[in-house]
One Martini backbone bead per residue (centre of mass of N, CA, C, O) as a GRO file, in nm:
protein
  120
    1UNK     BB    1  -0.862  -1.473  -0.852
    2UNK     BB    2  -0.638  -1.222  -0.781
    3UNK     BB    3  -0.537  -0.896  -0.843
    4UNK     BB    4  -0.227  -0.641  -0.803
    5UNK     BB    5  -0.180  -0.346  -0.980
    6UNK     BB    6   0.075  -0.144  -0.936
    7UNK     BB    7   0.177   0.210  -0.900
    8UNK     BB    8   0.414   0.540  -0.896
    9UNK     BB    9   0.696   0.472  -0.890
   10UNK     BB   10   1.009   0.602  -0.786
   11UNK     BB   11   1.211   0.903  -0.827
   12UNK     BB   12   1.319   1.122  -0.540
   13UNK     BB   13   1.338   1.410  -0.350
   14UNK     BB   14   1.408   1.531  -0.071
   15UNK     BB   15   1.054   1.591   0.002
   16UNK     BB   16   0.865   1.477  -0.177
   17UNK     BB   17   0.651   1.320  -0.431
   18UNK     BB   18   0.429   1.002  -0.409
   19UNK     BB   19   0.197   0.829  -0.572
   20UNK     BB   20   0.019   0.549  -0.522
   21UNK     BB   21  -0.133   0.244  -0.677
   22UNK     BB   22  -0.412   0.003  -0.599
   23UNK     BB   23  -0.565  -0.279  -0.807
   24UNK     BB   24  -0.816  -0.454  -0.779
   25UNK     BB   25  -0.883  -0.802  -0.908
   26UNK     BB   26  -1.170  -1.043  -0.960
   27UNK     BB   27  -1.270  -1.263  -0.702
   28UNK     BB   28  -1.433  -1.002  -0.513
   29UNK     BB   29  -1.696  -0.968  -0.262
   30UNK     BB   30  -1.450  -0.803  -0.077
   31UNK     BB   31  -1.324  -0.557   0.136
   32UNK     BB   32  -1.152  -0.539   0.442
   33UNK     BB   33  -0.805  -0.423   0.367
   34UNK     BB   34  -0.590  -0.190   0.298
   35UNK     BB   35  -0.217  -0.152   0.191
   36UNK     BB   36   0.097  -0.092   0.301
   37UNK     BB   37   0.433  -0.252   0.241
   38UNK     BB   38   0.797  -0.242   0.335
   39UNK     BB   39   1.133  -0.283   0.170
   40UNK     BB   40   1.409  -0.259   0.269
   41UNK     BB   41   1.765  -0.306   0.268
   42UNK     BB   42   1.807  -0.532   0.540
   43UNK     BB   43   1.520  -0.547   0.604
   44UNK     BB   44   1.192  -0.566   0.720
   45UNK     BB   45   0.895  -0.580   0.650
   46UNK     BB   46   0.630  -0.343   0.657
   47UNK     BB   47   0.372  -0.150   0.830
   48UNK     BB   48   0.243   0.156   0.697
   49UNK     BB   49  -0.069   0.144   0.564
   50UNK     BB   50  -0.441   0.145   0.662
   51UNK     BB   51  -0.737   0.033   0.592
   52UNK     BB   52  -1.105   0.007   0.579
   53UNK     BB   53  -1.398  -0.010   0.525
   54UNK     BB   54  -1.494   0.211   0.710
   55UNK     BB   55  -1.219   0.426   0.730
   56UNK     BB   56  -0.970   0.349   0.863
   57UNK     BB   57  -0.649   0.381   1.027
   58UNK     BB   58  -0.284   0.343   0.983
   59UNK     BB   59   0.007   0.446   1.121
   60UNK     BB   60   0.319   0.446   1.125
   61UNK     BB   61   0.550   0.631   1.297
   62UNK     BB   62   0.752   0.712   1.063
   63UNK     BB   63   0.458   0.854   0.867
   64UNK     BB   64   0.358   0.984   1.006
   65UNK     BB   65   0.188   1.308   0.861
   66UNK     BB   66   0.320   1.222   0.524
   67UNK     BB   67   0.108   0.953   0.498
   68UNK     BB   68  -0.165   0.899   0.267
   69UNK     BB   69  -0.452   0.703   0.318
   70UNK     BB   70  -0.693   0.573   0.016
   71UNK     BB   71  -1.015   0.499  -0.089
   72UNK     BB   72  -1.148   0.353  -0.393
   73UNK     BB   73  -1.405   0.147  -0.342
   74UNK     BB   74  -1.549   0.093  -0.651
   75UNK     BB   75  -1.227   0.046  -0.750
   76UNK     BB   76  -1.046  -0.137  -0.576
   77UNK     BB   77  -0.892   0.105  -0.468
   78UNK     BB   78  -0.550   0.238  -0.335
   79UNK     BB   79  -0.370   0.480  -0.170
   80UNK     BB   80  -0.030   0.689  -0.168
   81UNK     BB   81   0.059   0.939   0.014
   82UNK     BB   82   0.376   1.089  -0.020
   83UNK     BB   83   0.517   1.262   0.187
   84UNK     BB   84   0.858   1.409   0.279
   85UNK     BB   85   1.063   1.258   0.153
   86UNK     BB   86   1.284   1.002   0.242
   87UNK     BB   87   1.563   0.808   0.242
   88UNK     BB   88   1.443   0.572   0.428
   89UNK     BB   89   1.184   0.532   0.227
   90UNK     BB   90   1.345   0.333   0.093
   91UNK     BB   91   1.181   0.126  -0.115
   92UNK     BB   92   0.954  -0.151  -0.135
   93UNK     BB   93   0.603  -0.145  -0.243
   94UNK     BB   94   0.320  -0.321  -0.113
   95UNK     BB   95   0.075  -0.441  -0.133
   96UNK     BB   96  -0.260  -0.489   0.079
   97UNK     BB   97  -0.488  -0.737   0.084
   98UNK     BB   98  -0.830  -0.866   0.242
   99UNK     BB   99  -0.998  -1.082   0.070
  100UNK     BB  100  -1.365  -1.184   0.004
  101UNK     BB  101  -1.428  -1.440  -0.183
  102UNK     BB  102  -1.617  -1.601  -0.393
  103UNK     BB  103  -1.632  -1.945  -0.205
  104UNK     BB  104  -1.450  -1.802   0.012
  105UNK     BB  105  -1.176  -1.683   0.209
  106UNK     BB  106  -1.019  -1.485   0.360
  107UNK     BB  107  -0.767  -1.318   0.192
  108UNK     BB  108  -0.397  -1.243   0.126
  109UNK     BB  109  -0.274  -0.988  -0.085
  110UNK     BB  110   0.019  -0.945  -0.302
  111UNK     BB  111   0.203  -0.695  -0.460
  112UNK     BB  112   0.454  -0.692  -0.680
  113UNK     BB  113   0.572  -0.406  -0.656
  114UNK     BB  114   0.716  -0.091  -0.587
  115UNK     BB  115   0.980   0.141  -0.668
  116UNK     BB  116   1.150   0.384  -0.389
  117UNK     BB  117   1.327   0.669  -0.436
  118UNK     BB  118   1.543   0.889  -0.212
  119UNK     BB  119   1.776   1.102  -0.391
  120UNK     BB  120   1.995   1.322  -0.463
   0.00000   0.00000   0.00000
């Protein structure tokens, strides 16, 4: 079993800054790749930076610039350094690892969840 618990979400005002982070721990043999994806009110959860255990990284058009993803291998920790937050960045921030568990195959966990909220 892994666990992926987030922390860092919080109420923020435009332009701000807020750094996410996901620890996972667990059965885990390796971490293929970890990341962040958003739910806003009314949208589908949308993937906005991913990272992979090599160092590359990926982000969506949207946060591309204001957004950096980075991993502290070592820790199975992920971090998202958010600047330059807007109100359409408010939602619900999940983590995303790909983990390749002890005894079994690849597997996707998500974690439950920090609200950021970005408003005057």
């Amino acid at each position: 079993q892994v666990q992926l618990v987030e922390s860092g979400g919080g109420l923020v005002q435009p332009g701000g800054s807020l750094r996410l982070s996901c620890a996972a721990s667990g059965n885990i043999f390796s971490i293929n790749a970890m990341g962040w994806s958003r739910q806003a009110p009314g949208k589908q959860r949308e993937l906005v930076a991913s990272t992979t255990s090599g160092g590359s990284t990926h982000y969506a058009d949207s946060v591309k610039g204001r957004f950096t993803i980075s991993r502290e291998n070592a820790k199975d920790t992920v971090y998202l350094q958010m600047n330059s937050l807007k109100p359409e960045d408010t939602a619900v921030y999940y983590c995303i690892t790909d983990i390749h568990p002890y005894g079994g195959s690849r597997t996707r966990y998500w974690g439950q969840g920090t609200q950021v909220t970005v408003s005057s």
